Coordinates of C-alpha atoms in Angstrom, one line a residue:
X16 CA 24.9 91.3 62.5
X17 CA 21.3 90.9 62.5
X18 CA 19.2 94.2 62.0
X19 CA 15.3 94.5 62.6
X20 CA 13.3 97.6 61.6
X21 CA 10.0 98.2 63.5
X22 CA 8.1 101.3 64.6
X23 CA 6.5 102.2 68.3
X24 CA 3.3 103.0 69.4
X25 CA 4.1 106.7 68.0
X26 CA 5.4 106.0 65.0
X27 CA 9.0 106.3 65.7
X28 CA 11.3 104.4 64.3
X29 CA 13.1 101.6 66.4
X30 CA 16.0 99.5 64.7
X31 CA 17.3 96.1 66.6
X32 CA 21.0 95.1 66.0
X33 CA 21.5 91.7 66.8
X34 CA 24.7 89.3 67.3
X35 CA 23.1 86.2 65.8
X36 CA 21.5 85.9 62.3
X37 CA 18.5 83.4 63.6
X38 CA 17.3 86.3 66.1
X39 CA 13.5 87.1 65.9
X40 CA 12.3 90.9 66.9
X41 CA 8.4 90.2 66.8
X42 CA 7.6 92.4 70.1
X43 CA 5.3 95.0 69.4
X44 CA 4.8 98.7 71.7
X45 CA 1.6 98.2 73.6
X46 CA 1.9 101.7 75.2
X47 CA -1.1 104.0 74.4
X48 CA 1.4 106.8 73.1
X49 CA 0.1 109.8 71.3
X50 CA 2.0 110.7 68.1
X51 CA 5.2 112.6 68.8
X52 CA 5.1 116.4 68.6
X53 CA 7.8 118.5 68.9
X54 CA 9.2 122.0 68.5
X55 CA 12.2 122.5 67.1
X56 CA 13.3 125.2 65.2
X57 CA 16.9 126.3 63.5
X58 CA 17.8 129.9 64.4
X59 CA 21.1 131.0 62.9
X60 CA 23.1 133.9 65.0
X61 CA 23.6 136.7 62.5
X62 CA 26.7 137.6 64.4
X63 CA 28.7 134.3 65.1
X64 CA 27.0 132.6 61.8
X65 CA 26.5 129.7 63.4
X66 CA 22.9 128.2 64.1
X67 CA 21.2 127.1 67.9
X68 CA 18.4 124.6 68.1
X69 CA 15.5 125.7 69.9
X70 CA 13.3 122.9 71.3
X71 CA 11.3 123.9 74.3
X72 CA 9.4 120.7 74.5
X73 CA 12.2 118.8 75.9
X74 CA 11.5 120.7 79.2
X75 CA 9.3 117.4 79.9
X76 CA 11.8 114.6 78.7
X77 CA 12.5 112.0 81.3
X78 CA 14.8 112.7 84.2
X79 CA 16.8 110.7 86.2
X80 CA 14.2 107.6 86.8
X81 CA 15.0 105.4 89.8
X82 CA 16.4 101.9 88.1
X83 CA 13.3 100.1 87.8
X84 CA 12.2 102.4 85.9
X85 CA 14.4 103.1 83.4
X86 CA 12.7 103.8 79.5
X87 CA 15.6 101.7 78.2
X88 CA 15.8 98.3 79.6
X89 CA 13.9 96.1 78.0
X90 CA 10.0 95.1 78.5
X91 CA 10.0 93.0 81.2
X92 CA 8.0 91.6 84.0
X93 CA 4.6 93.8 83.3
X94 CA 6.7 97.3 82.9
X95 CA 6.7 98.7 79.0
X96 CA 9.7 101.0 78.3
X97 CA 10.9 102.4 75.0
X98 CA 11.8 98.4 73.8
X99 CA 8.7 96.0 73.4
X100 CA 11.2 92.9 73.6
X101 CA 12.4 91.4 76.7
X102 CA 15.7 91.1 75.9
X103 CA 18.5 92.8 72.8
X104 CA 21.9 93.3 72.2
X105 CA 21.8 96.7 70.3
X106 CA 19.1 99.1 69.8
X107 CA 18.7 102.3 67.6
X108 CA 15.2 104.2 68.4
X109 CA 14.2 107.9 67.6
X110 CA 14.6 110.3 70.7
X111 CA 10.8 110.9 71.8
X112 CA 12.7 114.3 72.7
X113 CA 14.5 115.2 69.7
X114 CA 16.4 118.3 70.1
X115 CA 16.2 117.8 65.5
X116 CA 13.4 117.1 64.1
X117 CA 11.6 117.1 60.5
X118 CA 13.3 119.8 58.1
X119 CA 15.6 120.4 61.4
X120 CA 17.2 116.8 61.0
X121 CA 16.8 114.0 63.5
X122 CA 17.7 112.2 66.9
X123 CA 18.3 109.0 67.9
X124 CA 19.3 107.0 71.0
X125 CA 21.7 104.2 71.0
X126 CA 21.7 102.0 74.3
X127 CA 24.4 100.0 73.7
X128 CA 23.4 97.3 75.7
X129 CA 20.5 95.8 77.7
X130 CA 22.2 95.5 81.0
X131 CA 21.3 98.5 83.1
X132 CA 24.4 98.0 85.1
X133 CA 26.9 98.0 82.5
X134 CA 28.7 100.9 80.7
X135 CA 30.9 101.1 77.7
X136 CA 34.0 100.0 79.1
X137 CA 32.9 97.2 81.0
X138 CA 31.4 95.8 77.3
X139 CA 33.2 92.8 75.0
X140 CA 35.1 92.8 72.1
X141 CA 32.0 91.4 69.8
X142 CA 29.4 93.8 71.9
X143 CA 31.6 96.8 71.3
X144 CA 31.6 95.8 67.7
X145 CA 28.4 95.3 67.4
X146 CA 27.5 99.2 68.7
X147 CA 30.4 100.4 65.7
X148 CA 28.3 98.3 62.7
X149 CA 25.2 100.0 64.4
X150 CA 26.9 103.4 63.9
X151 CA 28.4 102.9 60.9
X152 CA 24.5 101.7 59.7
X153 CA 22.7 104.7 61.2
X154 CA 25.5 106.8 59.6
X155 CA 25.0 105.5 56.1
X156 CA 20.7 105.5 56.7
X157 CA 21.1 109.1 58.0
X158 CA 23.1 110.5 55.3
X159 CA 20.5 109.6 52.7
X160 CA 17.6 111.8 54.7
X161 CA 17.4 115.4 52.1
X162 CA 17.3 117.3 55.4
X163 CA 20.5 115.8 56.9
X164 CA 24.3 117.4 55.9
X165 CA 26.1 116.0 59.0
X166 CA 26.1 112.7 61.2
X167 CA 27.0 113.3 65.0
X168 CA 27.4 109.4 66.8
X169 CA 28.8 110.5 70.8
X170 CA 28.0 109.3 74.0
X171 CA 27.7 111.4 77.2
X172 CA 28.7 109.7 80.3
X173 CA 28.1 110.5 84.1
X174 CA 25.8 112.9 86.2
X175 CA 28.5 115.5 86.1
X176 CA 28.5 116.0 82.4
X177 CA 24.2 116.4 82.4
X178 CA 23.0 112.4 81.7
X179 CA 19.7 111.9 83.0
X180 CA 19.6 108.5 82.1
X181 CA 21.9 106.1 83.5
X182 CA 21.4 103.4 81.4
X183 CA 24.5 102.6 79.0
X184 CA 23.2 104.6 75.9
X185 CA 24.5 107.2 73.3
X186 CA 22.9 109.3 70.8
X187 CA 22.9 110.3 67.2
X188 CA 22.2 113.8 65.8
X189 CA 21.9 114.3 62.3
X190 CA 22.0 118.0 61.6
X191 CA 20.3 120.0 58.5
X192 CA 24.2 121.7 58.2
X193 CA 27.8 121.3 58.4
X194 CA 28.5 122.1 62.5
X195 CA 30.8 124.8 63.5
X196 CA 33.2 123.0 64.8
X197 CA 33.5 120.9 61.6
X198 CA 33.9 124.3 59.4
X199 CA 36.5 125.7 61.6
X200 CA 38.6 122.1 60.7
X201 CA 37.9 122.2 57.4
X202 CA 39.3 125.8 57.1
X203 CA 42.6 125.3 58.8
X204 CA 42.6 122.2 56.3
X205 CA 42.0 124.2 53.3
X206 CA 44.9 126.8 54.2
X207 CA 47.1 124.3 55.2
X208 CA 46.6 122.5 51.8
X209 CA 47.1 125.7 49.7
X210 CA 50.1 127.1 52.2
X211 CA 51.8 123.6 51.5
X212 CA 50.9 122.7 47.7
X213 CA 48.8 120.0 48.7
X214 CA 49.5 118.3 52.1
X215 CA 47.0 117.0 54.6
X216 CA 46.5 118.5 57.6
X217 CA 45.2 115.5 59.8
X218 CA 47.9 113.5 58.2
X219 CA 50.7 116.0 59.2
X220 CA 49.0 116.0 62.7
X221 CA 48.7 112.5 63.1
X222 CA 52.6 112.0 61.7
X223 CA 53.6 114.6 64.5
X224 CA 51.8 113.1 67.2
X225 CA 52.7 109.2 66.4
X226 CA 56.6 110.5 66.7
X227 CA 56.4 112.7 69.5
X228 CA 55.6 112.2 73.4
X229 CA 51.7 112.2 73.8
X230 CA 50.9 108.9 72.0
X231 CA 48.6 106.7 74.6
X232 CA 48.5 103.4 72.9
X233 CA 49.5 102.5 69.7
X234 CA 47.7 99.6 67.5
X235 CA 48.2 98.3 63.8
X236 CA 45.6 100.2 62.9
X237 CA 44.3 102.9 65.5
X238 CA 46.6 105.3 67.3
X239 CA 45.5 107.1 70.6
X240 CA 47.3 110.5 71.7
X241 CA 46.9 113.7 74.0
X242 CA 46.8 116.6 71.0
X243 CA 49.3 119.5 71.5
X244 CA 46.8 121.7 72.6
X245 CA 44.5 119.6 74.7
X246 CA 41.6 121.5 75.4
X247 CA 40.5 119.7 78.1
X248 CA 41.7 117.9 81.4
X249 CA 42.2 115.0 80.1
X250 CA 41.6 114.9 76.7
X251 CA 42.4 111.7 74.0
X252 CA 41.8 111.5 70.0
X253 CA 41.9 108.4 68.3
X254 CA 42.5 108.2 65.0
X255 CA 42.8 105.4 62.3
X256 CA 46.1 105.3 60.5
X257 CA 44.2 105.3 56.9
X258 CA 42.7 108.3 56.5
X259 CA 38.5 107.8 55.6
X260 CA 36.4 110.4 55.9
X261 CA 33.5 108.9 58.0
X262 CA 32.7 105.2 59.6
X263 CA 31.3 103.9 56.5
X264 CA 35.1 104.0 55.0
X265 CA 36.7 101.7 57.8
X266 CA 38.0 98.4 56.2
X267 CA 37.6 94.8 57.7
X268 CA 41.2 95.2 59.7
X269 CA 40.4 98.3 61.7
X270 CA 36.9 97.5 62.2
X271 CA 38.0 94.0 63.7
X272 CA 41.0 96.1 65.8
X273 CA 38.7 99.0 67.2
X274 CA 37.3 97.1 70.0
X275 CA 40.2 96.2 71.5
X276 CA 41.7 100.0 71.5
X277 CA 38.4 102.1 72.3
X278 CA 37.5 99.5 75.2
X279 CA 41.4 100.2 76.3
X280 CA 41.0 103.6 76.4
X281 CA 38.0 103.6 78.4
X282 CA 38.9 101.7 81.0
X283 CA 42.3 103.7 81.2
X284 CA 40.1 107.1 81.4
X285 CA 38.2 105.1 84.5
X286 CA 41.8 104.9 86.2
X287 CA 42.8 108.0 85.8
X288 CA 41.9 109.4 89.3
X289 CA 42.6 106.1 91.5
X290 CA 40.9 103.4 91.9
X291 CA 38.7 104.1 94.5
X292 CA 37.4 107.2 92.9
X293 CA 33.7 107.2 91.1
X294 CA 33.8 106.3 87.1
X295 CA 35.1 109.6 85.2
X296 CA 32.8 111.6 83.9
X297 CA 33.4 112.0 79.7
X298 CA 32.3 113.2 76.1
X299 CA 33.1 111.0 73.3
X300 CA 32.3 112.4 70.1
X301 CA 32.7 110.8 66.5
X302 CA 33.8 113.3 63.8
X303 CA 32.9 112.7 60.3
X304 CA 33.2 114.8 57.1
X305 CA 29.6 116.4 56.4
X306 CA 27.5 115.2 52.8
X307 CA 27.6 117.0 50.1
X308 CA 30.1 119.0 48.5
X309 CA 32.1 121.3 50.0
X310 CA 32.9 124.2 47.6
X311 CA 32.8 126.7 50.1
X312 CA 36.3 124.9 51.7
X313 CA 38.3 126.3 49.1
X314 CA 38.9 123.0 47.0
X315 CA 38.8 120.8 50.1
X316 CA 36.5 117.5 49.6
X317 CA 35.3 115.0 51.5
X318 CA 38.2 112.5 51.2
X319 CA 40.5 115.7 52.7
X320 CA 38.5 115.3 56.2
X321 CA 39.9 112.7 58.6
X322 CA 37.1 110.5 60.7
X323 CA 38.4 110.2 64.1
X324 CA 36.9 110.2 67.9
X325 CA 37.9 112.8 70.5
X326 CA 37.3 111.3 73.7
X327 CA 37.8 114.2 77.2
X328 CA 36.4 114.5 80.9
X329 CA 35.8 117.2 82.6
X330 CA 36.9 116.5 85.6
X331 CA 40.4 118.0 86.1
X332 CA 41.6 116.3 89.6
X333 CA 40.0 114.2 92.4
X334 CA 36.4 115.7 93.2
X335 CA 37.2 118.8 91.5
X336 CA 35.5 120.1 87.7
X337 CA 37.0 122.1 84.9
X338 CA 33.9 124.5 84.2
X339 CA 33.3 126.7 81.3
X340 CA 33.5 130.1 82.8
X341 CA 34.5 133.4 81.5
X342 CA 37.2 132.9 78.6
X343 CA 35.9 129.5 77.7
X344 CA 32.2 130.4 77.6
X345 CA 32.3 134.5 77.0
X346 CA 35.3 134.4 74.5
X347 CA 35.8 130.7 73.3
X348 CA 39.3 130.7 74.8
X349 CA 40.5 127.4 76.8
X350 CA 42.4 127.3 79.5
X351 CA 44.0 123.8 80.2
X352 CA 45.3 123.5 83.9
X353 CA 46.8 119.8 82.9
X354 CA 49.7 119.9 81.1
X355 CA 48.6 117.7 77.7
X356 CA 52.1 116.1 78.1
X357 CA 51.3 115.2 82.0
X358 CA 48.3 114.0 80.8
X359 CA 49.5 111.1 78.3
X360 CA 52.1 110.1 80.9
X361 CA 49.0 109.4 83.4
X362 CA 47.3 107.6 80.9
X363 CA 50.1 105.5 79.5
X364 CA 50.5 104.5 83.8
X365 CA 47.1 103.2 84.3
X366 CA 47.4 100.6 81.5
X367 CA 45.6 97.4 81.8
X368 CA 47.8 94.9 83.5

């Protein structure tokens, strides 16, 4: 891997990850762009205790552009879009939208290739390996930002789940705290350490999962299951069988592995519903272990947390949604209409021949 740092006409920050050593990333942003300004603010809820981003300027971000159009395809043919070059394999830029920003953290986009066509699944083994390095890079770059505690790599895909570009992109946040989500784990992980004199949670989960009826697919060095209590439709977390508590701690073996499982899973989730039904709509979201210490865990570290991806749809049949409505959004309480068990049996049937 190849990577090229360069800035936009704004002064953003735009980062080119390349397949071949010998590339050359010379373009340079000939937009007239004024510098960046944006409005986010931190609030935190003195109620829940957990914080919401307020960011009004993204009211004007860029929505749902036809094709030729689109701000990330390359620079080509007289059109300037958010890459000067004409052509790349990966690119990392700063949102021009950031939802963080400053002392609030940051955002970046990841298109995850140059063909506007594409998606994720329909990627190769050395492309899809190329977008993990570029995560595991930002990850790394992120973490060492004083305003940055956690590192958020996901990708949302589909018109159903909000995208407003349709380019094949994810994003980055890098937040100022430790996200709720992340504290709730790291709780049940501390009680479950002291309740047990020392064991792992995620390893206990992961040990129950591997030996019961909800695995997907199974590698050396990745394992793919339904959890117990699925919140979602359909609802997948892959996990690597050595526990490392963020990308940057992936060896050589499961690196090398990873493409051939995520792409897998993918194009399983793009099955799920028949073949003649539109791709499925999904969330996939990297968890990683925040920076910094953790002494408000009760003894939990860093090394306790277990990286892993949890990759779910919303769409819960044929043409029909799971919404958030009153116990999911007014109370926080799920209610899963697909049994997680029926669920791993209808992924394990739409393997790739």
């Amino acid at each position: 891997m190849k990577k090229t740092s360069t800035r936009l006409a704004d002064g953003r920050e735009l980062v080119y990850y390349d397949l071949a050593d010998d590339t050359v990333r010379d373009a340079v942003d000939r937009r007239p762009l004024d510098a960046t300004v944006t409005t986010s603010e931190i609030r935190r809820d003195e109620l829940l205790g957990d914080s919401v981003a307020v960011a009004s300027h993204r009211q004007g971000r860029t929505y749902h552009p036809p094709a030729d159009e689109c701000p990330l395809c390359p620079s080509r043919d007289g059109r300037l879009s958010e890459i000067p070059d004409s052509s790349y394999d990966v690119v990392v830029f700063e949102n021009r939208f950031p939802s963080l920003a400053g002392d609030s953290g940051r955002c970046e986009v990841v298109c995850f290739t140059s063909d506007h066509d594409a998606s994720f699944a329909s990627l190769g083994e050395r492309q899809a390996r190329l977008v993990l390095d570029a995560w595991t890079d930002r990850t790394s770059e992120l973490s060492h930002l004083p305003s940055v505690e956690q590192v958020f790599c996901f990708e949302n895909r589909g018109a159903e789940i909000g995208v407003t570009l349709q380019h094949p992109h994810g994003q980055i946040y890098a937040y100022p705290f430790t996200t709720p989500r992340t504290a709730l784990m790291l709780r049940q992980v501390a009680a479950h350490k002291e309740a047990t004199d020392g064991e792992n949670l995620f390893d206990a989960v992961v040990e129950r999962e591997r030996a019961g009826e909800r695995v997907v697919l199974e590698g050396e060095h990745w394992v793919a299951f339904v959890p117990y209590a699925a919140h979602w439709p359909y609802e997948v977390h892959l996990y690597p069988k050595r526990r490392v508590p963020d990308l940057l701690g992936l060896d050589e073996a499961a690196r090398t592995e990873f493409p051939r499982v995520y792409l897998e899973l993918l194009r399983r989730f793009d099955r799920i519903f028949g073949e003649n039904e539109p791709p499925t709509p999904y969330i996939a979201a990297w968890h990683q272990a925040p920076f910094g210490q953790l002494a408000e865990f009760d003894g939990v570290t860093r090394d306790d947390f277990a990286l892993h991806l949890e990759l779910f749809t919303i769409r819960r049949t044929s043409g029909k949604l799971k919404f958030l409505a009153g116990s999911e959004s007014g109370m926080n309480v799920f209610i899963n209409d697909v049994p997680p068990e029926r669920a791993a049996e209808r992924l394990r049937e739409v393997a790739s021949s």
